[in-house]
Coordinates of C-alpha atoms in Angstrom, one line a residue:
Chain T
M26 CA -19.6 70.0 -11.3
N27 CA -23.3 69.7 -12.5
R28 CA -25.2 66.3 -13.0
R29 CA -24.0 66.4 -16.8
N30 CA -20.8 66.2 -16.0
V31 CA -21.2 63.8 -13.2
M32 CA -23.1 61.5 -15.3
A33 CA -20.6 62.0 -18.7
G34 CA -17.9 61.1 -16.3
M35 CA -18.8 58.4 -15.3
G36 CA -20.1 56.6 -17.9
A37 CA -17.2 57.8 -19.6
A38 CA -15.2 55.3 -16.8
L39 CA -17.9 52.5 -17.1
L40 CA -16.8 52.4 -21.5
A41 CA -13.2 52.6 -20.2
L42 CA -13.7 48.9 -18.0
G43 CA -15.3 47.4 -20.2
A44 CA -13.1 48.2 -23.2
G45 CA -10.2 46.7 -20.3
V46 CA -12.3 43.7 -19.7
W47 CA -12.8 43.2 -23.7
R48 CA -9.1 43.8 -24.3
F49 CA -7.2 42.1 -20.9
G50 CA -9.8 39.6 -19.3
M51 CA -11.5 38.2 -22.6
K52 CA -9.8 35.5 -24.8
H53 CA -10.2 37.0 -28.8
Y54 CA -9.9 34.5 -31.7
P55 CA -8.8 35.1 -35.7
D56 CA -12.6 34.8 -37.4
T57 CA -13.0 30.7 -39.0
P58 CA -15.6 29.5 -40.7
Y59 CA -15.8 27.4 -37.7
D60 CA -16.2 29.7 -35.3
D61 CA -20.4 28.4 -34.8
L62 CA -18.7 25.1 -33.0
L63 CA -15.2 26.9 -31.5
D64 CA -17.2 29.6 -29.8
Q65 CA -18.4 26.6 -27.6
V66 CA -14.8 26.1 -26.5
Q67 CA -13.9 29.0 -23.5
D68 CA -10.1 28.1 -24.1
R69 CA -9.1 27.5 -27.9
E70 CA -5.3 27.4 -26.7
A71 CA -5.9 24.6 -24.1
A72 CA -8.2 23.1 -26.9
A73 CA -5.6 23.5 -29.5
T74 CA -2.8 21.8 -27.3
L75 CA -4.9 19.6 -26.6
G76 CA -5.4 18.2 -30.2
E77 CA -4.1 15.7 -31.9
T78 CA -3.5 15.6 -35.4
T79 CA -6.5 14.0 -37.3
R80 CA -6.7 12.7 -41.1
E81 CA -10.5 14.7 -41.1
T82 CA -10.3 18.1 -42.5
A83 CA -11.1 21.0 -41.0
P84 CA -14.5 21.3 -43.3
G85 CA -15.3 17.4 -42.8
L86 CA -15.2 17.6 -39.3
A87 CA -17.4 20.4 -38.6
A88 CA -19.8 18.8 -41.1
R89 CA -20.0 16.3 -38.4
L90 CA -19.6 18.1 -35.4
R91 CA -22.9 20.3 -36.7
A92 CA -24.8 17.3 -36.9
A93 CA -24.3 16.3 -33.5
K94 CA -25.5 17.6 -29.9
P95 CA -23.8 20.9 -28.6
L96 CA -20.3 20.5 -27.1
A97 CA -21.2 20.5 -23.3
V98 CA -24.6 17.8 -24.6
Q99 CA -22.0 15.7 -26.3
A100 CA -19.4 15.9 -23.7
A101 CA -21.4 14.4 -20.6
A102 CA -23.4 12.2 -22.7
D103 CA -20.3 10.1 -24.3
A104 CA -18.5 10.6 -20.6
G105 CA -21.8 8.3 -19.4
A106 CA -21.8 6.2 -23.2
G107 CA -18.5 5.4 -22.7
R108 CA -17.7 7.3 -25.9
T109 CA -14.3 7.8 -24.6
V110 CA -11.1 8.4 -26.1
E111 CA -7.2 8.5 -25.0
I112 CA -4.7 11.5 -25.9
S113 CA -1.6 10.6 -25.0
G114 CA -3.1 9.2 -21.9
W115 CA -5.5 11.1 -21.2
V116 CA -9.6 9.4 -21.6
V117 CA -11.5 12.2 -22.2
P118 CA -14.6 12.8 -24.5
K119 CA -15.1 11.7 -28.3
S120 CA -17.0 14.9 -28.9
V121 CA -13.6 16.9 -26.1
A122 CA -11.5 15.3 -28.9
D123 CA -13.1 15.8 -31.6
Y124 CA -13.3 20.1 -30.3
A125 CA -9.8 20.0 -29.9
A126 CA -8.9 18.8 -33.0
L127 CA -11.1 21.3 -34.8
A128 CA -9.5 23.8 -32.7
R129 CA -5.7 22.6 -33.7
L130 CA -6.9 22.5 -37.1
N131 CA -7.6 26.0 -36.7
R132 CA -4.9 27.6 -35.0
P133 CA -3.1 31.0 -35.5
L134 CA 0.6 30.0 -37.2
Chain E
M27 CA 5.2 -23.2 29.9
T28 CA 7.2 -25.0 27.5
A29 CA 10.0 -23.3 26.4
F30 CA 11.2 -22.6 22.6
L31 CA 12.7 -25.5 21.8
D32 CA 16.6 -25.0 20.5
A33 CA 16.8 -27.9 17.7
R34 CA 20.8 -27.4 17.6
S35 CA 20.2 -28.6 21.1
V36 CA 18.6 -32.3 19.9
P37 CA 21.2 -34.6 19.9
N38 CA 21.4 -36.9 17.0
A39 CA 19.8 -39.4 15.6
T40 CA 16.8 -38.6 18.1
I41 CA 13.9 -39.2 16.6
L42 CA 10.0 -37.1 17.8
T43 CA 6.3 -38.4 17.9
P44 CA 4.1 -35.8 18.0
D45 CA 0.7 -36.0 16.9
L46 CA 1.0 -33.1 14.3
A47 CA 4.5 -31.5 13.1
I48 CA 3.7 -28.3 11.9
V49 CA 6.3 -27.1 9.5
G50 CA 7.2 -23.4 9.4
G51 CA 6.3 -20.7 12.1
G52 CA 5.1 -17.7 10.2
P53 CA 1.2 -16.5 10.4
A54 CA 0.0 -20.1 9.0
G55 CA 2.1 -22.2 11.1
I56 CA 1.1 -20.0 14.4
S57 CA -2.2 -19.9 13.7
L58 CA -2.5 -23.2 12.9
A59 CA -0.8 -24.1 16.4
L60 CA -3.1 -21.7 18.5
A61 CA -5.9 -23.3 17.1
L62 CA -5.0 -26.9 18.0
A63 CA -3.7 -26.0 21.3
D64 CA -6.6 -27.3 22.7
S65 CA -7.1 -30.0 20.7
G66 CA -5.4 -33.0 22.7
L67 CA -2.6 -33.3 20.1
S68 CA 0.9 -32.3 21.2
I69 CA 2.0 -30.3 18.8
L70 CA 5.5 -29.6 17.0
L71 CA 6.3 -26.3 15.6
L72 CA 8.9 -26.8 13.6
E73 CA 10.6 -23.1 12.7
S74 CA 13.8 -22.7 10.3
G75 CA 15.0 -19.9 11.8
G76 CA 15.7 -18.8 15.7
T77 CA 13.0 -15.3 16.7
S78 CA 15.3 -12.8 15.4
F79 CA 17.1 -11.9 11.8
D80 CA 20.0 -14.1 11.2
P81 CA 21.7 -14.0 7.6
K82 CA 23.6 -17.6 7.4
T83 CA 20.1 -18.8 8.2
Q84 CA 18.1 -16.3 5.3
A85 CA 20.5 -17.8 2.9
L86 CA 18.8 -21.3 2.6
Y87 CA 16.3 -19.3 0.0
A88 CA 18.9 -18.4 -2.2
G89 CA 17.7 -19.5 -5.7
E90 CA 18.2 -18.6 -9.7
E91 CA 15.5 -16.7 -11.1
T92 CA 14.9 -16.6 -15.0
G93 CA 11.8 -14.7 -17.7
V94 CA 10.5 -11.1 -15.9
R95 CA 12.4 -10.1 -12.8
Y96 CA 11.1 -10.2 -10.4
V97 CA 12.8 -10.6 -6.1
P98 CA 15.3 -12.4 -5.3
L99 CA 14.8 -15.2 -4.0
D100 CA 16.4 -14.4 -0.6
A101 CA 14.8 -11.0 -0.3
G102 CA 11.4 -10.6 -0.7
R103 CA 10.7 -13.2 2.6
L104 CA 11.6 -13.8 5.9
R105 CA 13.1 -17.4 7.5
Y106 CA 12.8 -16.5 11.3
L107 CA 9.8 -16.6 13.5
G108 CA 6.8 -15.1 12.2
G109 CA 7.8 -15.5 8.8
A110 CA 6.8 -12.8 6.3
T111 CA 4.6 -10.9 8.7
N112 CA 7.9 -9.2 10.1
H113 CA 7.9 -7.4 6.9
W114 CA 4.9 -7.1 6.3
G115 CA 2.3 -3.3 5.8
G116 CA -0.8 -4.8 7.5
W117 CA -3.0 -4.6 4.5
S118 CA -5.8 -6.3 5.5
R119 CA -9.0 -7.1 2.8
P120 CA -11.0 -10.9 2.0
L121 CA -10.8 -11.8 -0.7
D122 CA -14.3 -11.6 -3.1
A123 CA -16.8 -14.1 -4.2
I124 CA -15.5 -13.8 -7.3
D125 CA -12.4 -15.0 -6.5
F126 CA -13.6 -18.3 -6.2
E127 CA -15.7 -18.5 -9.3
T128 CA -14.4 -20.3 -12.7
R129 CA -14.4 -17.4 -15.0
K130 CA -15.4 -17.9 -18.6
G131 CA -12.8 -17.1 -20.5
V132 CA -9.9 -17.4 -17.5
P133 CA -8.3 -20.3 -18.2
Y134 CA -7.3 -22.6 -14.8
T135 CA -9.7 -20.6 -12.3
G136 CA -12.2 -22.2 -10.1
W137 CA -11.5 -23.1 -6.4
P138 CA -13.3 -26.3 -4.7
V139 CA -14.0 -24.0 -2.0
A140 CA -16.3 -20.4 -2.0
L141 CA -15.7 -17.7 -0.2
S142 CA -19.2 -18.4 2.5
D143 CA -16.5 -21.6 2.7
L144 CA -14.0 -19.2 5.1
E145 CA -16.9 -16.7 6.3
P146 CA -16.6 -18.3 9.0
Y147 CA -13.0 -18.4 9.7
F148 CA -12.7 -15.1 9.0
P149 CA -13.4 -13.4 12.7
R150 CA -11.6 -15.0 14.4
A151 CA -8.3 -14.5 11.6
Q152 CA -9.4 -10.6 11.9
E153 CA -8.4 -11.2 16.0
L154 CA -5.2 -12.6 14.8
I155 CA -4.4 -10.3 12.5
E156 CA -4.9 -7.4 14.6
G157 CA -7.0 -6.2 12.2
G158 CA -10.1 -3.9 14.6
S159 CA -13.5 -4.3 14.0
W160 CA -14.5 -6.0 11.3
A161 CA -15.8 -3.3 8.7
Y162 CA -14.6 -3.9 5.2
A163 CA -17.8 -4.4 3.6
K164 CA -19.5 -1.3 6.2
G165 CA -16.4 1.0 4.9
A166 CA -15.2 4.0 6.4
Q167 CA -16.6 7.6 7.5
G168 CA -15.7 9.9 5.1
A169 CA -17.0 10.9 1.8
P170 CA -16.8 9.0 -1.0
L171 CA -14.9 9.7 -3.8
P172 CA -18.6 10.7 -6.5
L173 CA -18.4 8.2 -8.9
A174 CA -21.1 7.5 -12.0
P175 CA -22.6 4.1 -12.2
G176 CA -20.0 1.6 -13.6
G177 CA -18.1 -0.9 -12.8
V178 CA -15.4 0.0 -10.6
S179 CA -16.0 0.6 -6.9
T180 CA -14.9 2.4 -3.5
T181 CA -13.8 -0.5 -1.6
W182 CA -11.9 -1.0 1.9
F183 CA -8.2 -2.1 3.5
Q184 CA -8.4 -2.7 7.3
F185 CA -4.5 -2.4 9.1
S186 CA -3.4 -5.1 10.9
K187 CA -1.7 -3.0 14.2
T188 CA 0.0 -5.0 17.7
K189 CA -2.1 -3.2 20.3
D190 CA -0.6 -0.1 22.1
S191 CA 2.3 0.0 19.0
P192 CA 2.4 1.5 15.1
L193 CA 3.3 -1.3 13.7
P194 CA 1.6 -4.3 12.2
T195 CA 1.2 -7.9 14.2
H196 CA 4.4 -9.7 13.5
F197 CA 3.8 -12.7 15.0
G198 CA 6.4 -14.1 16.2
D199 CA 6.4 -11.7 18.9
R200 CA 3.0 -10.9 19.7
Y201 CA 2.0 -14.6 19.9
A202 CA 5.5 -16.3 21.4
A203 CA 3.9 -15.9 24.9
A204 CA 1.1 -17.8 23.8
L205 CA 2.7 -20.6 22.3
K206 CA 5.1 -20.8 25.2
A207 CA 2.2 -20.6 27.5
A208 CA 0.2 -23.7 25.6
P209 CA 1.5 -27.5 27.3
K210 CA 1.0 -29.3 24.0
I211 CA 2.2 -26.6 21.9
T212 CA 6.5 -27.6 21.6
P213 CA 7.6 -24.6 19.5
M214 CA 12.0 -25.8 18.2
M215 CA 13.6 -23.5 16.7
Q216 CA 16.6 -23.4 14.2
A217 CA 14.9 -26.5 13.1
N218 CA 15.5 -27.5 8.8
V219 CA 13.3 -29.9 7.8
T220 CA 15.3 -31.4 4.7
A221 CA 12.9 -34.1 3.3
I222 CA 9.5 -35.5 3.9
R223 CA 9.9 -39.7 3.6
L224 CA 6.6 -41.3 2.3
S225 CA 5.9 -45.1 3.2
K226 CA 6.5 -47.3 -0.4
D227 CA 2.9 -47.1 -1.1
G228 CA 3.1 -43.7 -1.1
K229 CA 0.3 -42.6 0.7
R230 CA 1.4 -41.6 3.7
V231 CA 4.9 -40.1 5.5
E232 CA 6.6 -41.6 7.9
R233 CA 8.8 -39.1 8.9
L234 CA 10.6 -35.4 8.3
E235 CA 14.0 -35.1 8.7
V236 CA 15.7 -32.4 10.7
A237 CA 18.9 -30.9 10.4
T238 CA 20.7 -27.5 11.8
L239 CA 23.1 -25.5 10.3
S240 CA 25.2 -26.5 13.3
G241 CA 25.4 -30.2 11.7
N242 CA 23.3 -32.1 14.0
S243 CA 20.0 -33.8 13.0
F244 CA 17.5 -36.1 13.7
M245 CA 13.5 -37.5 12.6
V246 CA 10.2 -36.8 13.4
K247 CA 8.0 -38.8 13.1
P248 CA 4.2 -37.5 13.6
R249 CA 1.0 -38.9 13.2
F250 CA 0.0 -35.9 10.6
V251 CA 2.0 -33.4 8.9
V252 CA 1.3 -30.2 8.1
L253 CA 3.6 -27.5 5.4
A254 CA 3.2 -24.1 6.8
A255 CA 6.3 -22.9 5.1
G256 CA 5.6 -20.4 2.6
A257 CA 4.7 -20.9 -0.9
V258 CA 8.0 -21.1 -2.3
E259 CA 9.5 -22.8 0.6
I260 CA 6.3 -25.9 0.3
A261 CA 7.5 -26.2 -3.2
R262 CA 11.2 -26.9 -2.7
L263 CA 10.4 -29.4 -0.1
M264 CA 8.3 -31.3 -1.9
L265 CA 10.1 -31.4 -4.9
A266 CA 13.3 -32.2 -3.3
S267 CA 12.1 -35.0 -1.7
N268 CA 11.8 -37.2 -4.2
D269 CA 12.4 -40.7 -2.8
V270 CA 9.7 -42.8 -3.1
M271 CA 7.3 -40.1 -5.3
K272 CA 10.7 -39.6 -8.2
A273 CA 8.9 -36.1 -9.3
G274 CA 8.0 -35.0 -5.6
V275 CA 5.9 -35.9 -3.0
G276 CA 2.4 -34.9 -4.1
N277 CA 3.9 -34.4 -7.9
G278 CA 2.6 -37.6 -9.4
N279 CA 0.6 -34.8 -12.0
D280 CA 3.5 -32.3 -12.4
M281 CA 1.6 -30.0 -10.5
V282 CA 3.7 -29.1 -7.2
G283 CA 5.7 -25.4 -7.9
R284 CA 3.7 -24.7 -10.6
F285 CA 1.0 -21.6 -10.7
F286 CA 3.6 -19.1 -9.2
A287 CA 2.0 -15.9 -8.6
D288 CA 2.0 -12.7 -6.9
H289 CA 0.5 -9.1 -6.6
P290 CA 2.6 -6.7 -9.2
I291 CA 2.3 -3.2 -7.6
P292 CA 3.4 -1.1 -10.6
R293 CA 4.2 2.5 -9.8
D294 CA 2.5 5.5 -10.8
V295 CA 0.4 3.7 -13.3
A296 CA -2.3 6.6 -13.6
T297 CA -2.4 10.3 -13.1
M298 CA -6.0 11.0 -11.6
V299 CA -7.5 14.7 -11.7
V300 CA -10.6 15.3 -9.2
F301 CA -11.8 19.0 -10.9
D302 CA -12.9 20.5 -7.5
G303 CA -10.1 19.5 -5.3
K304 CA -11.7 17.7 -2.9
L305 CA -10.4 14.3 -1.9
D306 CA -11.3 12.5 1.8
P307 CA -7.9 11.4 2.8
I308 CA -9.1 8.3 3.8
Y309 CA -7.9 8.0 0.5
T310 CA -4.6 8.3 0.8
N311 CA -4.0 7.5 4.3
A312 CA -4.7 4.8 6.5
T313 CA -6.9 6.6 9.0
P314 CA -7.5 5.9 12.4
Q315 CA -11.8 5.3 13.0
P316 CA -12.7 8.2 15.5
G317 CA -13.5 6.6 18.4
N318 CA -11.6 3.3 17.7
P319 CA -8.6 3.7 16.8
D320 CA -7.6 0.4 16.6
L321 CA -10.1 0.0 13.4
I322 CA -7.3 1.7 10.9
M323 CA -9.0 2.1 7.1
R324 CA -8.0 3.4 3.7
A325 CA -9.9 3.6 0.2
A326 CA -9.6 2.2 -2.5
L327 CA -10.5 1.2 -6.0
S328 CA -11.6 -2.0 -7.6
P329 CA -13.7 -3.3 -10.4
D330 CA -16.9 -5.1 -9.8
A331 CA -17.6 -8.4 -9.9
G332 CA -20.3 -8.3 -12.7
F333 CA -17.8 -5.8 -14.8
M334 CA -15.4 -8.8 -14.4
R335 CA -17.2 -10.9 -16.0
A336 CA -17.9 -9.0 -19.0
Q337 CA -15.1 -7.8 -19.6
G338 CA -12.6 -10.6 -18.2
V339 CA -10.8 -8.7 -16.7
A340 CA -8.8 -9.6 -13.5
G341 CA -8.9 -8.6 -10.0
S342 CA -6.9 -5.0 -9.1
L343 CA -6.8 -2.8 -5.8
T344 CA -6.3 0.7 -6.9
T345 CA -5.1 3.7 -4.5
V346 CA -4.9 7.3 -4.6
E347 CA -1.2 8.0 -3.9
N348 CA 1.2 11.2 -4.2
G349 CA -0.7 14.6 -5.3
A350 CA 1.6 14.8 -9.3
P351 CA 2.1 18.0 -10.9
L352 CA 0.4 18.5 -14.5
D353 CA 2.4 19.6 -17.4
T354 CA 1.0 21.9 -19.8
L355 CA -1.1 18.8 -21.7
G356 CA -2.9 18.3 -18.7
T357 CA -3.4 21.3 -18.0
A358 CA -5.0 21.6 -21.3
A359 CA -6.7 18.4 -21.1
V360 CA -8.3 19.1 -18.0
V361 CA -9.0 22.7 -18.8
A362 CA -11.2 21.3 -22.1
T363 CA -12.8 18.7 -20.9
A364 CA -14.3 21.2 -17.1
Q365 CA -15.5 23.7 -19.3
A366 CA -16.9 20.7 -22.0
L367 CA -18.9 19.5 -19.0
G368 CA -19.1 23.1 -17.4
V369 CA -17.4 22.5 -14.6
D370 CA -15.3 24.6 -12.4
A371 CA -11.9 23.4 -12.5
S372 CA -9.9 26.3 -10.6
R373 CA -9.4 24.3 -7.6
A374 CA -8.2 21.3 -9.8
K375 CA -5.6 18.6 -7.9
A376 CA -3.9 15.7 -9.2
W377 CA -2.9 12.7 -7.7
S378 CA -1.0 10.0 -8.4
L379 CA -2.2 6.4 -8.9
G380 CA -0.8 2.8 -7.5
C381 CA -2.2 -0.6 -7.9
G382 CA -1.8 -4.6 -6.8
M383 CA -2.7 -6.3 -9.8
E384 CA -4.2 -9.7 -9.6
M385 CA -2.1 -12.5 -12.1
T386 CA -3.6 -14.5 -14.2
P387 CA -3.2 -18.3 -13.6
D388 CA 0.0 -19.8 -15.5
P389 CA 1.4 -23.3 -15.3
E390 CA 5.0 -22.0 -16.9
R391 CA 5.6 -19.4 -13.9
R392 CA 7.0 -22.1 -11.6
L393 CA 10.0 -23.2 -9.3
T394 CA 11.8 -26.4 -10.3
L395 CA 15.0 -27.4 -8.2
S396 CA 17.9 -26.1 -9.2
D397 CA 21.6 -27.7 -9.5
A398 CA 22.4 -25.6 -6.8
R399 CA 22.5 -26.4 -2.9
D400 CA 22.8 -24.6 -0.3
A401 CA 24.4 -25.2 3.2
L402 CA 22.0 -28.1 4.5
G403 CA 22.5 -30.2 0.8
M404 CA 18.8 -29.1 -0.5
P405 CA 18.5 -28.8 -3.9
R406 CA 18.1 -25.0 -4.2
L407 CA 14.9 -23.3 -6.3
K408 CA 15.4 -22.2 -9.9
L409 CA 11.8 -19.5 -10.6
H410 CA 11.0 -18.8 -14.0
M411 CA 8.7 -16.0 -13.5
T412 CA 6.4 -14.5 -16.5
I413 CA 3.8 -12.0 -16.5
S414 CA 1.1 -11.8 -19.8
D415 CA 0.3 -8.9 -21.9
D416 CA -2.7 -9.1 -21.3
D417 CA -2.6 -8.5 -17.5
F418 CA -1.5 -5.5 -18.1
A419 CA -4.1 -4.9 -20.8
H420 CA -6.9 -6.3 -18.3
F421 CA -5.8 -3.8 -15.5
R422 CA -5.9 -0.5 -18.5
L423 CA -9.2 -1.5 -19.0
T424 CA -10.3 -0.9 -15.3
L425 CA -8.1 2.5 -14.8
A426 CA -10.1 3.3 -18.6
E427 CA -13.3 2.8 -16.7
L428 CA -12.6 4.5 -13.8
G429 CA -11.8 7.4 -15.8
R430 CA -15.1 7.1 -17.9
Q431 CA -16.9 7.0 -13.9
L432 CA -15.4 10.0 -13.0
L433 CA -16.0 12.1 -16.2
A434 CA -19.9 11.2 -16.2
A435 CA -20.3 11.6 -12.7
K436 CA -18.0 15.2 -13.4
T437 CA -16.2 14.6 -10.8
G438 CA -12.7 14.6 -12.4
M439 CA -10.4 13.0 -14.9
I440 CA -7.5 10.2 -15.8
R441 CA -4.4 9.4 -18.0
L442 CA -3.3 5.7 -18.3
S443 CA 0.6 6.6 -17.7
Y444 CA 1.7 3.1 -19.5
D445 CA 0.7 1.3 -23.2
S446 CA 3.5 -0.5 -23.5
R447 CA 4.8 -3.9 -21.7
A448 CA 8.4 -2.1 -21.4
Q449 CA 6.7 0.9 -19.7
W450 CA 4.6 -1.5 -17.1
L451 CA 8.2 -3.1 -16.5
A452 CA 9.9 -0.1 -15.8
A453 CA 7.3 0.5 -13.0
M454 CA 7.5 -2.9 -11.8
D455 CA 7.1 -3.8 -8.3
W456 CA 5.7 -6.2 -5.9
G457 CA 3.5 -7.1 -3.4
N458 CA 6.0 -10.6 -2.1
H459 CA 3.0 -12.5 -1.2
H460 CA 4.0 -15.4 -3.0
M461 CA 0.6 -17.9 -3.8
G462 CA -0.2 -20.4 -5.7
T463 CA 2.8 -23.0 -5.4
T464 CA 0.3 -25.7 -4.6
R465 CA -2.7 -24.9 -5.8
M466 CA -6.2 -26.3 -4.4
S467 CA -8.5 -28.4 -6.8
A468 CA -11.1 -30.8 -6.6
D469 CA -8.7 -33.5 -9.2
P470 CA -5.8 -34.2 -8.9
K471 CA -4.2 -33.6 -12.5
S472 CA -5.2 -30.4 -11.7
G473 CA -3.7 -29.4 -8.3
V474 CA -2.0 -30.2 -5.0
V475 CA -4.3 -30.1 -2.2
D476 CA -8.6 -30.6 -1.9
A477 CA -11.0 -28.3 -0.5
N478 CA -9.3 -29.6 2.8
S479 CA -5.5 -28.8 2.3
M480 CA -5.0 -32.3 3.0
V481 CA -1.7 -33.8 -0.6
H482 CA -4.2 -35.5 -3.7
G483 CA -3.5 -39.3 -2.4
I484 CA -1.2 -38.4 1.0
G485 CA -4.1 -39.0 3.7
N486 CA -2.2 -37.1 6.9
L487 CA 0.1 -34.8 5.0
F488 CA -1.7 -31.4 5.0
V489 CA -0.8 -27.6 3.3
A490 CA -1.4 -24.1 5.1
G491 CA -0.9 -21.1 3.5
S492 CA -0.9 -19.5 0.2
S493 CA 0.5 -21.6 -1.7
V494 CA -3.0 -23.2 -2.2
F495 CA -4.6 -20.5 -3.5
T496 CA -6.0 -21.9 -7.1
T497 CA -6.6 -18.0 -8.0
Y498 CA -5.2 -15.5 -6.3
G499 CA -7.4 -12.0 -6.5
S500 CA -5.9 -8.4 -5.7
S501 CA -6.6 -8.4 -1.6
N502 CA -3.6 -9.3 0.1
P503 CA -3.5 -13.0 1.6
T504 CA -2.7 -12.9 5.5
L505 CA -6.1 -12.6 6.2
N506 CA -6.9 -14.9 4.0
L507 CA -4.7 -17.5 4.5
V508 CA -5.0 -17.3 8.2
A509 CA -8.6 -17.9 7.5
L510 CA -8.1 -21.0 5.3
T511 CA -5.3 -22.6 8.3
L512 CA -8.4 -22.0 10.9
K513 CA -10.5 -23.7 8.4
L514 CA -7.7 -26.6 7.6
G515 CA -7.1 -26.4 11.6
D516 CA -10.9 -27.3 12.2
H517 CA -11.1 -30.8 9.6
L518 CA -7.6 -31.3 11.7
K519 CA -9.7 -31.8 14.8
K520 CA -12.1 -34.0 12.8
V521 CA -9.0 -36.6 11.4
T522 CA -7.5 -36.5 14.5
A523 CA -10.1 -37.7 16.6

């Protein structure tokens, strides 16, 4: 086995590993018009489960969220300032509830 | 040494003339007798029961109830020497300063004394309950639950524990020898005080009528009387003694028996999740302190005075109870929230929360006499029990604030279990901490006893125990009622001299 073959084999193995991680180790969601927001939510399924029915439309809700700070910043700020809401008794930052509602609105059928 | 006397052996028509008669041999009565043992006063301690449980004596407690479902009147207390300490859990904590204040927006609050008036008596009270060294303010060793600044913080219980025993101090057992050894104290068992007889002008107690279940009866003519039979029975005795004051002794303003209170202890009020799963066991268990096994402590969570004033909420003590499972929604809430906060929740754990709540004072929550009579011919009681929606709403505000502080500290989060009156009532249990029926007040129109625990207008009649609590706080009452009783003891030394 020469050096070229070894290098080629290692490259193939790394590609296979990367593909496996992408396929089985990461969650993938259908494209939505709101992925710039929903990409901030690591587990959209959990968020969609938490999300409550909202009167806001997805575009309206998304517009409001785009005008606010990123989720990671806004969630901590909401908690500190007491901007919390209850979802079936769970006390969560308002922004978490908003993103959860957006995830619910865009949950794949 | 004076042995315990048995009232059944006292001949009919006997008249006893001690300096002081104490009616009731529970923690208040025993503490008072011991406090005055060296005062020179001859003391007759009248206990309805004996030294152990007797169903016939216990049945004297039975009564009727209306309103919110409550513990039967003959089930939440014990009628023998030691009283309620025969079944207490030993949970102890001093009242807070705010508990004595007149609270804006909360009617009927405000004692005529302050916490500072009780503080000199806490060390001895702590000795009597055998609660270990005083560490309520300092707290225990251990890692406090990280909370962001806000309205709720960690506070501390200590626990009564009889030396060389795992049990809390049962005052009857623990202090029987001391009572017997005191030459000026005569403890008398099986002695039921059935009436307080006043002078014609209603300004002094002339005598007490005493009866036994075996059928004999006699009189006690003391110089001074202290009622220490518990908040329910004291009200009954005062209301039933209605020959001179037609509404009952000390009841010229229709205040005796009103403002009855207890500590509601609804179960599983919330679920608390800690993201990293780490919670010091002192939150979940009464824990002997290293190197000091007589000092047993447990952490709880309570609203601060500033939060209580700002939000108008009552006191509460929230405890962490058992591990709790998370359902699908709960798991989703934890995952979504922890990720948003940038916290690893892969080791998150959940616990159920319990609590002891303070009730807001309500004059309609009251004891009155019923038409039924007990085996001694005394009228039985009727309790009308209430609890307001505001009490639940206030406590819910406190829990929500705890949830906010957990989130802001990135420590964890909370789920509130109940949002309707029906849910709260379905989860309801009670502390059996009877309070408030002879409340303390500066003005006779708004209470039954004055700042020295003297019944308004009756110069030789006093009340000891949690019946004098004007507001109730959320602390368990025993330590506090013993301290108040010791304060009364000092006052009696002065007025009887």
